[in-house]
Coordinates of C-alpha atoms and ligand atoms in Angstrom, one line a residue:
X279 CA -26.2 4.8 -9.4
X280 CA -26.5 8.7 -9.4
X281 CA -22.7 9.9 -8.7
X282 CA -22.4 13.9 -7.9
X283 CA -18.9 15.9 -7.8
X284 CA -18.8 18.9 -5.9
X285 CA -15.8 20.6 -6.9
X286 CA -14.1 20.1 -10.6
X287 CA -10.4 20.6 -9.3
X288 CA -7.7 17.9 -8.8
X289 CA -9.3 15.5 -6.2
X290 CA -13.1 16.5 -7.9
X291 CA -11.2 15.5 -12.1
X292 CA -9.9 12.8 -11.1
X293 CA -12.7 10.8 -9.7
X294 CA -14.4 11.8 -12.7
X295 CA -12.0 10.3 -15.2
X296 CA -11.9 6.8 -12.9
X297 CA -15.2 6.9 -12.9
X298 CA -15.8 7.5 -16.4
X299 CA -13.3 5.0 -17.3
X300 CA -15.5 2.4 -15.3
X301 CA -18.8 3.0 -17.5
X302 CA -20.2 5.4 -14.7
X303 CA -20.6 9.4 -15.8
X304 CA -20.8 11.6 -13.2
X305 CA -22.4 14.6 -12.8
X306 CA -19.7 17.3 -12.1
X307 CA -20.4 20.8 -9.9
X308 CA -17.7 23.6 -10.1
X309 CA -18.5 26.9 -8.3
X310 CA -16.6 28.8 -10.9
X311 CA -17.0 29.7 -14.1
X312 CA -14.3 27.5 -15.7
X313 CA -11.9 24.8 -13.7
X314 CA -8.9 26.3 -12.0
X315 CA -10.6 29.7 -12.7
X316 CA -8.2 31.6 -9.9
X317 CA -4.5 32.6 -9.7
X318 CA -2.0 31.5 -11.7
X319 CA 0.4 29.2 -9.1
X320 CA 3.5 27.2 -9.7
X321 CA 3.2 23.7 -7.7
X322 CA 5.7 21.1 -7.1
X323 CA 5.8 17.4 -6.7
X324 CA 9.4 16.6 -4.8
X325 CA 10.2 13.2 -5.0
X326 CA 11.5 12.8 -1.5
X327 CA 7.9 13.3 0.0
X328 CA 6.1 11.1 -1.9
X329 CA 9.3 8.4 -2.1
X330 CA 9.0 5.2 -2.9
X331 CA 7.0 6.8 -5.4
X332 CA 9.9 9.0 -6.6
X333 CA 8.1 10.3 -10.6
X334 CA 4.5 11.0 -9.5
X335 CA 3.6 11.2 -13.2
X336 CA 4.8 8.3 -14.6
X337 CA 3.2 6.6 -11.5
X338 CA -0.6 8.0 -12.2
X339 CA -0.2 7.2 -16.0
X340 CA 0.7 3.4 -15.4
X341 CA -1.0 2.9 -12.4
X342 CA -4.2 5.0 -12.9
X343 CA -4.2 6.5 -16.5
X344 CA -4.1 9.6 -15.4
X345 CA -2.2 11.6 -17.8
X346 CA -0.3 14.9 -16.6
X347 CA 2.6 16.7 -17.9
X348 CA 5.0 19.3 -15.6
X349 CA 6.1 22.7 -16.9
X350 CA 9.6 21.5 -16.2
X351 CA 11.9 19.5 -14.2
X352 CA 13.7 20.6 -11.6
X353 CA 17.3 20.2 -11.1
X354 CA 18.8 22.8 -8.6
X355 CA 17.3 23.3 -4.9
X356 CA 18.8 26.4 -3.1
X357 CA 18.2 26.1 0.5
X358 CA 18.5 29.0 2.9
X359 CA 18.6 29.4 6.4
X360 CA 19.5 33.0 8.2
X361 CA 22.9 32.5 7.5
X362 CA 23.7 29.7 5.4
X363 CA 22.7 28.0 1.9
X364 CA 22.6 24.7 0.7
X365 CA 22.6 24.3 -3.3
X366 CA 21.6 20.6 -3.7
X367 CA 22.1 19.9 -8.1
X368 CA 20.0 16.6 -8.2
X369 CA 16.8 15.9 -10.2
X370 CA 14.4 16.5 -6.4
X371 CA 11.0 16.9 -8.7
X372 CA 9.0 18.5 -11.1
X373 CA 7.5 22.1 -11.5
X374 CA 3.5 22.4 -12.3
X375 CA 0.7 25.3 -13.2
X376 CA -2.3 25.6 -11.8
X377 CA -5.4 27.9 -12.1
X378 CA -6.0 30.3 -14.9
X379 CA -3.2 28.9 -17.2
X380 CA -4.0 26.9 -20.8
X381 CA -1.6 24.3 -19.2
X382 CA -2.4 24.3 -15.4
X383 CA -3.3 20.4 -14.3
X384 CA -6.9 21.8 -14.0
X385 CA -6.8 22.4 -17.9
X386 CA -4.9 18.9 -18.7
X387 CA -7.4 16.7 -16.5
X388 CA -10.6 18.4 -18.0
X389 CA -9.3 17.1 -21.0
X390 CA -9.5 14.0 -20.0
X391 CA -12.8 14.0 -19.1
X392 CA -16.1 13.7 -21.0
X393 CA -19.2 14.0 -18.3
X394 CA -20.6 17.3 -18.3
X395 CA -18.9 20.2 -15.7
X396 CA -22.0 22.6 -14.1
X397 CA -20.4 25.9 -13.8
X398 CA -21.2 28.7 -11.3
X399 CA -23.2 25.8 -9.2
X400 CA -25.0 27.2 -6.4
X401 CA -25.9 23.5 -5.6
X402 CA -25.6 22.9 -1.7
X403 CA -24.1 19.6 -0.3
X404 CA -27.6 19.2 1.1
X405 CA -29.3 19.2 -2.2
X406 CA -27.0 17.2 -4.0
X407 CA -27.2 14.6 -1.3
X408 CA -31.0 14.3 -2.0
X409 CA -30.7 13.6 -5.3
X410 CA -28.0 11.4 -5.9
X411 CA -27.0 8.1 -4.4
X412 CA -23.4 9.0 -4.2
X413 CA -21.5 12.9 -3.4
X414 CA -18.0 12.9 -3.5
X415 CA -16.6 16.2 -1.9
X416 CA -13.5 17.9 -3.7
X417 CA -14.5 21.8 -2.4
X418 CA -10.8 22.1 -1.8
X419 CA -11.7 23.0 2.1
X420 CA -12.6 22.2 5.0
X421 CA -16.2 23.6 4.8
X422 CA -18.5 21.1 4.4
X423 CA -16.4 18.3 6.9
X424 CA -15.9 21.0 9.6
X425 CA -20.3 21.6 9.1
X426 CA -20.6 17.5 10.0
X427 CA -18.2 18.1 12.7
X428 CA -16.2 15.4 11.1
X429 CA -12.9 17.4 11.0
X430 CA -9.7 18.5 13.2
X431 CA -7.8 21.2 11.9
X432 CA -4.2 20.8 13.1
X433 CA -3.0 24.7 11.6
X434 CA -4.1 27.7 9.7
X435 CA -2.2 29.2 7.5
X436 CA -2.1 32.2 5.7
X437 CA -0.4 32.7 2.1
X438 CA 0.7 35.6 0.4
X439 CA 2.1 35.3 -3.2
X440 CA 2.7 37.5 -6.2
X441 CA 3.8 36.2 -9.9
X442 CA 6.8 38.1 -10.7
X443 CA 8.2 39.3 -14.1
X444 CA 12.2 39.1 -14.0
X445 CA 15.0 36.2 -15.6
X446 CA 14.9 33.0 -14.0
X447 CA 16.6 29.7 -14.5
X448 CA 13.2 27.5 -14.8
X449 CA 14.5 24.4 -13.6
X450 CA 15.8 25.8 -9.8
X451 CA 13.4 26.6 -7.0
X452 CA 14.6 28.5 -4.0
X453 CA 13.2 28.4 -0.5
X454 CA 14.1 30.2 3.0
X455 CA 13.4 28.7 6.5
X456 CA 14.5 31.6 8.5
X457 CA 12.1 33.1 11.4
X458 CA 13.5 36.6 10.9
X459 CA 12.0 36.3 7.4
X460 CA 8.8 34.0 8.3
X461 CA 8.6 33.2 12.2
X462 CA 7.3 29.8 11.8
X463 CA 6.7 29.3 8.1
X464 CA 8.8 29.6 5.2
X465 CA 9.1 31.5 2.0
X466 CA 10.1 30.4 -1.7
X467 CA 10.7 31.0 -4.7
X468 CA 9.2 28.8 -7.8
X469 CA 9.9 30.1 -11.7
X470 CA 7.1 29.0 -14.0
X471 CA 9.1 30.0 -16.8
X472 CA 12.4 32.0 -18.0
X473 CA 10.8 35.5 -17.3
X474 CA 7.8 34.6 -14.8
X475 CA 8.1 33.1 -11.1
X476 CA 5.8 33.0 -8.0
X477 CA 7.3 34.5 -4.5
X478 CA 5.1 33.0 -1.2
X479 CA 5.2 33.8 2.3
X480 CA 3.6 30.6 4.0
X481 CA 3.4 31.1 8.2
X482 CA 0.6 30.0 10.5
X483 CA -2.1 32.1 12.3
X484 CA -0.2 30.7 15.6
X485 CA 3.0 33.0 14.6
X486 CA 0.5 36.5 15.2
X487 CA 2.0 38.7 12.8
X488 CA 2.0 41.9 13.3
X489 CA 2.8 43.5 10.1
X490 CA 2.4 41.1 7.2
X491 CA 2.9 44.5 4.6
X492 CA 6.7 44.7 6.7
X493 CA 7.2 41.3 6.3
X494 CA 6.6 41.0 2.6
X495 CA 8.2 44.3 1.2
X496 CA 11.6 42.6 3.4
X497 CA 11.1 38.8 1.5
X498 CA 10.6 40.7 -1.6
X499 CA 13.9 43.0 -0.8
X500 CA 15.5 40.4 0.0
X501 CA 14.6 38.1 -3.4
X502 CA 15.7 41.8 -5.6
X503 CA 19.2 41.7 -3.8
X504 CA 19.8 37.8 -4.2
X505 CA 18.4 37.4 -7.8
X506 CA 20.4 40.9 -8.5
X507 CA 17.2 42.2 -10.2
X508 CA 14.6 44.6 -9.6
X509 CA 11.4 42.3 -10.3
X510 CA 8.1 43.3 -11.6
X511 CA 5.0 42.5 -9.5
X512 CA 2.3 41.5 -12.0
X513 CA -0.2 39.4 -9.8
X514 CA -0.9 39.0 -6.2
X515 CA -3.1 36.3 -4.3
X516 CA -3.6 36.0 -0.4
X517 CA -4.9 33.0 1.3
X518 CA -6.2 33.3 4.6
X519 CA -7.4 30.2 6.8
X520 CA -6.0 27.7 4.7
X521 CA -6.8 24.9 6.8
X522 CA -4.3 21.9 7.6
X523 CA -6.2 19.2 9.0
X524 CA -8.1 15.7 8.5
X525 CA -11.5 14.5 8.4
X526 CA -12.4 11.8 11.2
X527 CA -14.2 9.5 8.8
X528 CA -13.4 9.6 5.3
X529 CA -16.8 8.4 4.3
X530 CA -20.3 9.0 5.7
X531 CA -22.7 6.8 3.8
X532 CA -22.0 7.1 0.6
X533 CA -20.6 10.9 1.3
X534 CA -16.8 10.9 0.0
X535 CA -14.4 13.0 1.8
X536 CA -11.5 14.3 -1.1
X537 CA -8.4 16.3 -1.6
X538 CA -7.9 19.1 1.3
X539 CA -11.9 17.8 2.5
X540 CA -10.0 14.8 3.7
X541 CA -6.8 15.9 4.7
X542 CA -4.8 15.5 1.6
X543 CA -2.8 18.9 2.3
X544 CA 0.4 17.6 4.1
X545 CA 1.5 19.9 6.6
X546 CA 5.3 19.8 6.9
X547 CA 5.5 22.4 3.4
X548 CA 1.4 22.6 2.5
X549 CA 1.6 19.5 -0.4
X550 CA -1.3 18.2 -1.1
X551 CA -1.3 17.6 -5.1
X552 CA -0.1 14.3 -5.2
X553 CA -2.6 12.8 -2.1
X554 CA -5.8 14.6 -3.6
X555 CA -5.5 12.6 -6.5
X556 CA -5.4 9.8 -4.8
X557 CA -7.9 10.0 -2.7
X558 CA -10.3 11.1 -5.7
X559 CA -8.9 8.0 -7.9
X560 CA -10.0 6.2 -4.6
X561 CA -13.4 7.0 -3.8
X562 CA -14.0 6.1 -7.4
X563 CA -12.7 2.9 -7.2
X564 CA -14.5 2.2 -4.3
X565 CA -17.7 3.4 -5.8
X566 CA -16.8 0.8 -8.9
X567 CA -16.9 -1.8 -6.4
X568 CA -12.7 -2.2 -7.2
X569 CA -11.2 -1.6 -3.0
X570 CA -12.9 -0.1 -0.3
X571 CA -12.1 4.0 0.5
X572 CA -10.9 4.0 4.4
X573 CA -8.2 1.0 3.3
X574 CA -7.1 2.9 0.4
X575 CA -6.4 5.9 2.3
X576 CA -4.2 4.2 5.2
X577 CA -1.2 5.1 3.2
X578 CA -2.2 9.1 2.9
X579 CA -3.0 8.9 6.6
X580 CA 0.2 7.8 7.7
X581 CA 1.8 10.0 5.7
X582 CA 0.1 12.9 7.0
X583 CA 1.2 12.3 10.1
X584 CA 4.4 11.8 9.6
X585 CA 4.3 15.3 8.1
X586 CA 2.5 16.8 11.3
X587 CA 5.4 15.6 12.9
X588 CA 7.7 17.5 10.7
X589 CA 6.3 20.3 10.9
X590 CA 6.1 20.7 14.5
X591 CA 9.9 20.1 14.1
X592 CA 10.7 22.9 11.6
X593 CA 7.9 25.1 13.4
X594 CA 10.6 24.7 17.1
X595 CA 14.0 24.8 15.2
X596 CA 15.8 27.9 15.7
X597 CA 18.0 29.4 13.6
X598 CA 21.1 28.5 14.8
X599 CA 20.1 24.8 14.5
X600 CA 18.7 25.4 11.3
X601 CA 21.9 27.2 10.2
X602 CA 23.8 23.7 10.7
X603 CA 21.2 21.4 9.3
X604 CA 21.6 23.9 6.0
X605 CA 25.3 23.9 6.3
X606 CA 24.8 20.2 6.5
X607 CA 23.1 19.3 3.6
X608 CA 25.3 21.5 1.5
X609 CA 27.0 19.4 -0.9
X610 CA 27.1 15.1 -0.4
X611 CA 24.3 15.0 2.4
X612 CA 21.5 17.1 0.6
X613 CA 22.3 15.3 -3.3
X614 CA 21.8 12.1 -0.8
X615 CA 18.8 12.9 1.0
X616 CA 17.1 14.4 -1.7
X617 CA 17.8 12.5 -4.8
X618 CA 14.9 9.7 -5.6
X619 CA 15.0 6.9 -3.9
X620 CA 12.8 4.0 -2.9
X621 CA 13.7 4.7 0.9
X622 CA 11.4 7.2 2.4
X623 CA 14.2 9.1 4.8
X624 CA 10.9 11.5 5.9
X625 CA 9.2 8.7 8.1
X626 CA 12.0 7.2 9.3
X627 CA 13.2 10.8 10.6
X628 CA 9.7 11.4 12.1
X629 CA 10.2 8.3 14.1
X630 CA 13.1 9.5 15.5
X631 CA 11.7 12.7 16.4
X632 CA 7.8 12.2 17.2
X633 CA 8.3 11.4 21.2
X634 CA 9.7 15.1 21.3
X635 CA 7.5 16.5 19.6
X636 CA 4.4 15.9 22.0
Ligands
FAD75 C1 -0.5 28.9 -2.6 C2 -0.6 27.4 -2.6 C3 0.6 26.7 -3.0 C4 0.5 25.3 -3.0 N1 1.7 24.6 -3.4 C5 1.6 23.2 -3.5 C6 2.8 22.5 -4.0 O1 3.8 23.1 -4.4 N2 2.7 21.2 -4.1 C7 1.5 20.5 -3.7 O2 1.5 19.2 -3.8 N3 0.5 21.1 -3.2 C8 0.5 22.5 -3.1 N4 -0.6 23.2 -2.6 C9 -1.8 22.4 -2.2 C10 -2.6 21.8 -3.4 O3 -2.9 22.9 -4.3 C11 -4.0 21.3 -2.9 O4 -3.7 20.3 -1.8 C12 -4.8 20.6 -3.9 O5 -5.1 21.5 -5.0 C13 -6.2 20.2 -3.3 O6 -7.0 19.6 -4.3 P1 -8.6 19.5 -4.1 O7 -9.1 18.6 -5.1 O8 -8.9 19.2 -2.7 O9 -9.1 21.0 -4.4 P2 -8.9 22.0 -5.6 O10 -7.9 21.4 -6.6 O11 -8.5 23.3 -5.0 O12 -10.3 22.1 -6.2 C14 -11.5 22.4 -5.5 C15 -12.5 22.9 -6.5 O13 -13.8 23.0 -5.9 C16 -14.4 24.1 -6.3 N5 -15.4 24.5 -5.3 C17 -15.2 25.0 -4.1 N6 -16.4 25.2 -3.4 C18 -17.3 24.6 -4.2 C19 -18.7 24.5 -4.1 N7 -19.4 24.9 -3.0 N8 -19.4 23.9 -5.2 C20 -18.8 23.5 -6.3 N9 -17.4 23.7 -6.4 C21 -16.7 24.2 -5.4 C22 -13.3 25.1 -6.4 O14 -13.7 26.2 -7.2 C23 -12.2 24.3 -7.1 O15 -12.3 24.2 -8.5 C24 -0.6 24.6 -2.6 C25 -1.8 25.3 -2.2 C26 -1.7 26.7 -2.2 C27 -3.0 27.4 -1.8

């Protein structure tokens, strides 16, 4: 058995570690010259979208030996709506690195692997697949699925960010659903440390924005007033076409769909951390002959669209209504709905809302 990874980031790692850990060494393709080799980003696992599973880390260490560590917890969610807040003190989740950072999760799962990463492969899928009995695909897009017409893209999104020098409490994250700030998206506000945070603008191609420069120089107004600090741009990243979407089959042949190839990016707030390493953990325990890929997935499925359901929800609330579902969860309500918990209050509320959201 020949197994090729195309794509050493989270999906791409940790089918390689299952693997390994099975007596099969992969051969590993990355595009870039070292793994997570691209913007620094702060990332977040919150418990109440991945609930039962409530500590995602202590659930891939004892249930998949895989071994990550967050840059901190987080304690305090500040929600904000045009003209309310909720602050919500409960433990919702953890704060992570990725990209160019000694401890992004790129960095901790290469550690943890011992096949050999290709760098700055020009390998196509079409080459790989003719010498190697198994590809999995962890590209971290939709490329390759949307070329084998095996994927439907339910958004496109743009993000803009910027890492920001200023003084932060580390363990509260900030975010604004407000379509005066962000018609249709969101923006937030994650520290990655006491002086460093990223600021993102996340809205999709649907909302035609006129003038994105406009838009950002008022979120990032905005953010100076409320933090009561003039902060220091020191890195900027813009995503464009980030596509939200699933692959039809999650496997052709012995061709592995993973990560954002399958449709591991969540669409209600763009998560897709927790579900790529899944489905990477998967497809190797499939190839190991230990469960079979498209059962394995079911769960990640329904979850996604749960979330599509979500999002169209958030996408059609105005602010008025989103002014009292803030005011709302100020206080008893939000410590209750988002504290971990082995009830998953997401689904049940996309039950509820799916027939309207035809
Ligand atoms: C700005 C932003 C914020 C986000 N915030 C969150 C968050 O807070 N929480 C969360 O859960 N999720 C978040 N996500 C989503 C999450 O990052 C992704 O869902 C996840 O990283 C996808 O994992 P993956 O394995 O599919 O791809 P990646 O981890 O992106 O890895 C793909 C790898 O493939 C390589 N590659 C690409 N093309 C080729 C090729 N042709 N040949 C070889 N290698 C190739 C890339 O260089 C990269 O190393 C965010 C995403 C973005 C963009």
């Amino acid at each position: 058995m020949k197994v090729a990874i195309m794509g050493a980031g989270l999906s791409g790692l940790a089918c390689a570690i299952t693997l390994e850990r099975n007596g099969i060494s992969p051969h590993i393709f990355e595009k870039r010259s070292d793994v997570g080799d691209r913007f620094i980003n702060a990332e977040l696992f919150l418990s109440f979208l991945t609930s039962p599973v409530n500590n995602n880390y202590q659930f891939l260490a004892e249930e998949h030996n895989i071994f990550l560590k967050p840059s901190n917890l987080i304690n305090q969610l500040n929600i904000h709506s045009e003209n309310k807040k909720a602050i919500v003190n409960e433990q919702v989740g953890f704060i992570n690195i990725r990209g160019r950072h000694k401890h992004s999760f790129e960095q901790q799962l290469k550690q943890q692997v011992s096949s050999k990463i290709h760098y700055q492969s020009t390998f196509t899928y079409e080459e790989l697949l003719k010498e190697y009995s198994h590809v999995i695909l962890a590209t971290g897009d939709a490329g390759y699925a949307l070329d084998l017409n095996n994927y439907e893209v339910d958004r496109s999104v743009t993000l803009k960010g910027a890492t920001v020098e200023g003084d932060f409490k580390q363990s509260s994250i900030y975010v604004w659903f407000n379509h005066k700030i962000v018609p249709n998206g969101y923006a937030y506000v994650i520290p990655f440390s006491e002086k460093e945070a990223n600021i993102v603008i996340a809205y999709p191609q649907f909302s035609s924005i006129q003038d994105e420069d406009q838009m950002w120089q008022n979120f990032y107004d905005i953010l100076c007033s409320r933090f009561n600090q003039s902060l220091k741009v020191t890195d900027q990243f813009h995503v464009k076409d980030y596509l939200i979407g699933r692959c039809i089959y999650p496997r052709i042949g012995n061709t592995f769909f993973t990560g954002n190839c399958f449709g591991a990016l969540m669409p209600f707030l763009g998560f897709g951390q927790f579900s790529s390493l899944l489905t990477g953990i998967y497809a190797a325990n499939d190839i190991c002959g230990e469960g079979q890929y498209e059962k394995l997935i079911k769960p990640i499925r329904k979850s996604y669209n749960h979330s599509l359901t979500l999002r169209k929800a958030i996408e059609r609330t105005e602010n008025p209504t989103m002014d009292k579902i803030v005011s709302g969860l100020d206080g008893y309500w939000g410590k209750k709905f988002f504290k971990p918990s082995k009830f998953n209050s997401l689904n049940t509320l996309s039950y509820i809302l799916r027939p309207f959201m035809k």
